[in-house]
XYZ file of C-alpha atoms in Angstrom:
303
model
C 1.938 -22.735 -9.460
C -0.091 -20.336 -11.642
C 1.421 -21.730 -14.795
C -0.191 -25.130 -14.174
C -3.847 -24.129 -14.239
C -3.338 -21.623 -16.994
C -1.709 -24.357 -19.231
C -4.566 -26.698 -18.611
C -7.100 -24.072 -19.193
C -5.823 -23.303 -22.552
C -7.027 -26.687 -23.741
C -10.625 -25.148 -23.596
C -11.433 -23.076 -26.640
C -13.463 -20.526 -24.659
C -10.614 -19.787 -22.242
C -8.914 -16.371 -22.475
C -6.171 -15.078 -20.214
C -5.567 -11.334 -19.963
C -2.125 -10.476 -18.528
C -1.132 -7.214 -16.810
C -4.866 -6.368 -16.315
C -6.260 -4.664 -13.185
C -9.844 -5.012 -12.077
C -11.132 -1.665 -11.204
C -14.863 -2.350 -10.777
C -17.982 -4.360 -11.736
C -20.811 -4.031 -14.256
C -24.351 -4.123 -12.822
C -27.698 -4.502 -14.411
C -30.850 -2.434 -13.497
C -31.528 -4.692 -10.506
C -27.953 -4.048 -9.125
C -26.806 -7.549 -9.922
C -23.124 -8.009 -10.927
C -22.977 -8.826 -14.736
C -19.193 -8.572 -15.271
C -16.155 -6.662 -14.569
C -14.359 -3.384 -15.537
C -10.620 -3.631 -15.877
C -7.646 -1.539 -16.979
C -5.015 -2.838 -19.385
C -2.437 -0.951 -21.256
C -3.804 2.373 -20.050
C -7.298 1.658 -21.375
C -10.406 0.617 -19.720
C -12.184 -2.502 -20.850
C -15.469 -4.219 -19.938
C -15.958 -8.009 -19.624
C -19.557 -9.207 -19.336
C -20.189 -12.376 -17.426
C -23.125 -14.201 -15.720
C -20.851 -15.054 -12.807
C -17.589 -13.457 -11.663
C -15.137 -14.873 -9.132
C -13.147 -12.591 -6.905
C -9.901 -14.449 -6.306
C -7.699 -11.299 -6.073
C -6.116 -11.972 -2.595
C -6.142 -10.343 0.810
C -6.248 -6.807 -0.586
C -9.131 -7.647 -2.887
C -10.586 -4.654 -4.727
C -13.908 -6.549 -5.051
C -14.671 -7.207 -1.397
C -16.308 -3.764 -1.268
C -18.612 -4.867 -4.058
C -19.936 -7.673 -1.859
C -20.214 -5.152 0.935
C -21.164 -7.358 3.782
C -18.338 -6.538 6.104
C -15.531 -8.607 7.739
C -15.346 -10.763 10.836
C -11.942 -10.095 12.313
C -10.344 -12.733 14.637
C -7.247 -10.704 15.356
C -3.603 -11.760 15.319
C -0.860 -11.205 17.803
C 1.962 -11.588 15.223
C 3.575 -9.808 12.269
C 6.026 -11.227 9.862
C 9.276 -9.673 8.672
C 10.271 -11.152 5.312
C 13.773 -11.241 3.796
C 16.030 -13.337 1.710
C 19.312 -15.155 2.525
C 21.580 -17.124 0.161
C 21.176 -20.870 0.153
C 24.093 -23.302 -0.319
C 23.884 -26.431 -2.418
C 24.866 -28.672 0.546
C 22.017 -27.345 2.689
C 18.701 -29.146 3.444
C 15.967 -28.841 0.822
C 13.070 -29.009 3.137
C 11.335 -26.294 5.053
C 13.286 -25.067 8.080
C 11.699 -23.674 11.225
C 12.871 -22.575 14.682
C 11.277 -20.894 17.590
C 13.216 -19.336 20.427
C 13.270 -16.357 22.770
C 13.012 -13.259 20.592
C 10.956 -14.619 17.644
C 10.119 -17.551 15.351
C 11.836 -18.206 12.046
C 10.613 -20.198 8.970
C 12.828 -20.604 5.933
C 11.364 -21.689 2.597
C 13.622 -23.220 -0.033
C 13.500 -21.107 -3.202
C 16.383 -22.826 -5.005
C 19.434 -20.533 -4.753
C 17.985 -18.581 -1.676
C 15.934 -18.983 1.481
C 12.769 -16.996 1.733
C 12.728 -16.308 5.475
C 9.736 -15.283 7.657
C 10.634 -13.925 11.090
C 7.676 -13.817 13.473
C 7.451 -11.007 15.939
C 4.701 -9.574 18.128
C 2.287 -7.416 16.163
C 3.064 -3.710 16.055
C 6.756 -4.004 17.157
C 8.259 -3.371 13.711
C 9.030 0.225 14.322
C 10.560 -0.585 17.740
C 12.781 -3.207 16.123
C 13.858 -0.839 13.372
C 14.633 1.811 15.977
C 17.144 -0.553 17.651
C 19.040 -0.841 14.423
C 19.884 -3.357 11.790
C 22.867 -4.901 13.646
C 20.597 -5.620 16.662
C 18.049 -7.249 14.407
C 20.616 -9.445 12.807
C 21.767 -10.551 16.303
C 18.193 -11.333 17.156
C 17.675 -13.436 14.156
C 20.917 -15.257 14.705
C 19.987 -15.992 18.408
C 16.827 -17.781 17.083
C 18.363 -19.536 14.174
C 22.230 -19.848 14.507
C 22.604 -21.212 10.958
C 21.735 -17.857 9.513
C 24.526 -15.958 11.389
C 27.194 -16.157 8.643
C 24.881 -14.619 5.942
C 22.961 -11.996 7.746
C 25.231 -9.278 6.478
C 23.164 -9.698 3.274
C 20.636 -7.556 5.114
C 22.353 -4.254 4.204
C 19.427 -1.827 4.703
C 15.931 -1.992 6.054
C 14.655 -1.990 2.461
C 15.870 -5.713 2.494
C 13.255 -6.408 5.118
C 9.542 -6.341 4.302
C 6.680 -6.211 6.735
C 3.640 -8.497 6.360
C 0.915 -7.225 8.686
C -0.830 -10.477 9.649
C -4.699 -10.507 9.780
C -7.067 -13.319 10.231
C -10.537 -12.456 8.952
C -13.311 -13.502 6.645
C -16.238 -12.030 4.842
C -19.567 -12.489 6.599
C -21.094 -13.245 3.208
C -18.977 -14.508 0.341
C -21.324 -13.811 -2.537
C -23.941 -11.432 -3.995
C -25.915 -12.126 -7.165
C -23.360 -12.515 -9.943
C -20.135 -12.189 -7.720
C -18.427 -14.834 -5.533
C -15.268 -14.351 -3.477
C -12.834 -17.359 -2.767
C -9.462 -17.766 -1.236
C -7.787 -14.844 0.551
C -10.491 -12.501 -0.987
C -13.058 -14.325 1.115
C -10.932 -15.303 4.150
C -7.491 -13.938 4.958
C -5.372 -16.577 6.640
C -2.348 -16.364 8.991
C 0.924 -17.681 7.501
C 1.052 -20.141 10.384
C 1.038 -23.555 8.772
C 1.282 -22.185 5.220
C -2.271 -23.288 4.415
C -3.677 -20.043 2.751
C -3.024 -21.362 -0.749
C -4.369 -24.840 0.217
C -7.682 -23.399 1.303
C -7.873 -21.227 -1.829
C -7.377 -24.208 -4.076
C -10.026 -26.093 -2.192
C -12.416 -23.145 -2.636
C -11.757 -23.144 -6.329
C -12.342 -26.902 -6.670
C -15.579 -26.654 -4.635
C -16.794 -23.696 -6.686
C -16.104 -25.617 -9.990
C -17.909 -28.688 -8.686
C -20.856 -26.792 -7.373
C -21.352 -24.153 -10.115
C -20.269 -25.769 -13.336
C -23.473 -27.755 -13.996
C -25.631 -24.666 -13.727
C -23.262 -22.542 -15.766
C -23.074 -25.144 -18.516
C -26.861 -25.403 -18.573
C -27.092 -21.589 -18.749
C -24.688 -21.515 -21.654
C -26.941 -23.918 -23.570
C -29.967 -22.141 -22.734
C -29.623 -18.366 -22.185
C -33.104 -18.184 -20.608
C -31.485 -19.895 -17.559
C -29.161 -17.010 -16.890
C -31.568 -15.534 -14.434
C -31.450 -18.744 -12.401
C -27.704 -18.691 -12.313
C -27.894 -15.046 -11.039
C -29.921 -16.350 -8.039
C -27.687 -15.768 -5.069
C -28.586 -19.107 -3.687
C -26.434 -20.815 -6.510
C -23.314 -18.983 -5.468
C -24.015 -19.277 -1.809
C -23.518 -23.058 -2.106
C -19.716 -22.445 -2.112
C -19.761 -20.606 1.261
C -22.118 -23.200 2.770
C -19.626 -26.025 1.926
C -16.344 -24.147 2.576
C -17.167 -21.910 5.533
C -16.877 -24.352 8.514
C -13.402 -25.733 7.429
C -12.252 -22.190 6.990
C -13.674 -21.199 10.431
C -12.068 -24.111 12.066
C -8.660 -23.605 10.422
C -8.571 -19.930 11.341
C -9.464 -20.774 14.981
C -6.517 -23.279 15.088
C -4.269 -20.679 13.549
C -5.255 -17.998 16.170
C -4.667 -20.441 19.011
C -1.283 -21.461 17.449
C -0.253 -17.862 17.009
C -1.053 -17.064 20.668
C 1.081 -20.042 21.815
C 4.051 -19.142 19.496
C 4.281 -15.530 20.540
C 3.982 -16.535 24.243
C 6.743 -19.024 23.645
C 9.014 -16.403 22.045
C 8.562 -14.119 25.029
C 9.400 -16.811 27.690
C 11.546 -15.021 30.389
C 15.263 -15.957 30.710
C 15.673 -18.784 33.316
C 12.392 -20.446 32.425
C 12.226 -23.587 30.320
C 11.270 -23.205 26.704
C 9.722 -26.804 26.711
C 5.982 -26.986 26.963
C 4.406 -28.626 30.118
C 4.726 -32.441 30.144
C 0.960 -33.127 29.090
C 1.360 -30.702 26.050
C 4.656 -32.271 25.210
C 3.040 -35.752 25.238
C 0.362 -34.528 22.801
C 2.983 -33.079 20.578
C 4.727 -36.414 20.380
C 1.580 -38.491 20.038
C -0.586 -39.597 17.043
C -2.537 -36.333 17.103
C 0.492 -34.360 16.265
C 1.330 -36.762 13.438
C -2.053 -36.195 11.994
C -1.812 -32.396 11.860
C 0.546 -32.131 8.876
C -1.874 -34.170 6.783
C -4.801 -32.032 8.041
C -3.010 -28.778 7.009
C -1.891 -30.116 3.662
C -5.177 -31.577 2.501
C -7.451 -29.418 4.574
C -10.094 -30.300 7.190
C -12.580 -30.965 4.308
C -10.542 -32.136 1.352
C -11.938 -31.333 -2.164
C -11.577 -33.333 -5.255
C -12.481 -32.388 -8.837
C -15.663 -34.020 -9.860
C -15.437 -36.576 -12.683
């Protein structure tokens, strides 16, 4: 995924890609505005001056603190235990998903292996580990029987990685000279696999909204002060905030239903009530995949 934009960007003479470089802070002018970044590469500290910097460094962003406006946390009832299982050539190529008593499982095709996400109630990872790896293998197999003959590939708990799920967003995405997008601005649940979709939409919106002013500033350095006006960068949040908020709300509601479903007591039907089942089989349900793929507010690169 990352190779595609980097290859395309190399067509522009001003593009420069620094690999194995870690952002460690920002540069500020006398008014406290961000005027670039400090980064470490090869054991040395470097400075990169810029009129506008974009924080796209994920859910553990080191630049969120530089924006310093705090987070709005929506909460999440689930965590995810990640692991790999071998994939056979004769198996399906599409995404595989199952929900049952004891958890939910999503398997992503990575060619010669399945990247498996096992959904459990938040904060129960230590309890699960305490019951032992054989019990965990049995739990996974009870939810997705097709995994049973390969779960011995989980030899130790080192083969299972915990993703602590959070659904949160910055109250303000930008300060003069610095804008956060993607998971740096709004951490998504893995439910629906839409995190990268929203991040790409943010990036496209940022390009469409900021490029004209940045190009004018490049041609006329006196316009740099205007570009540093926070109202310029705020345009991105104004456009992208409501689709992000709505998507997060849908994810939180979905997570609550999924975890309740996995904890259905024995003897009770796992099927949802008849009205809910009708909705799941109706036109609204058929529209949901398209909404999650393209987003609630689709973005397209301006011509």
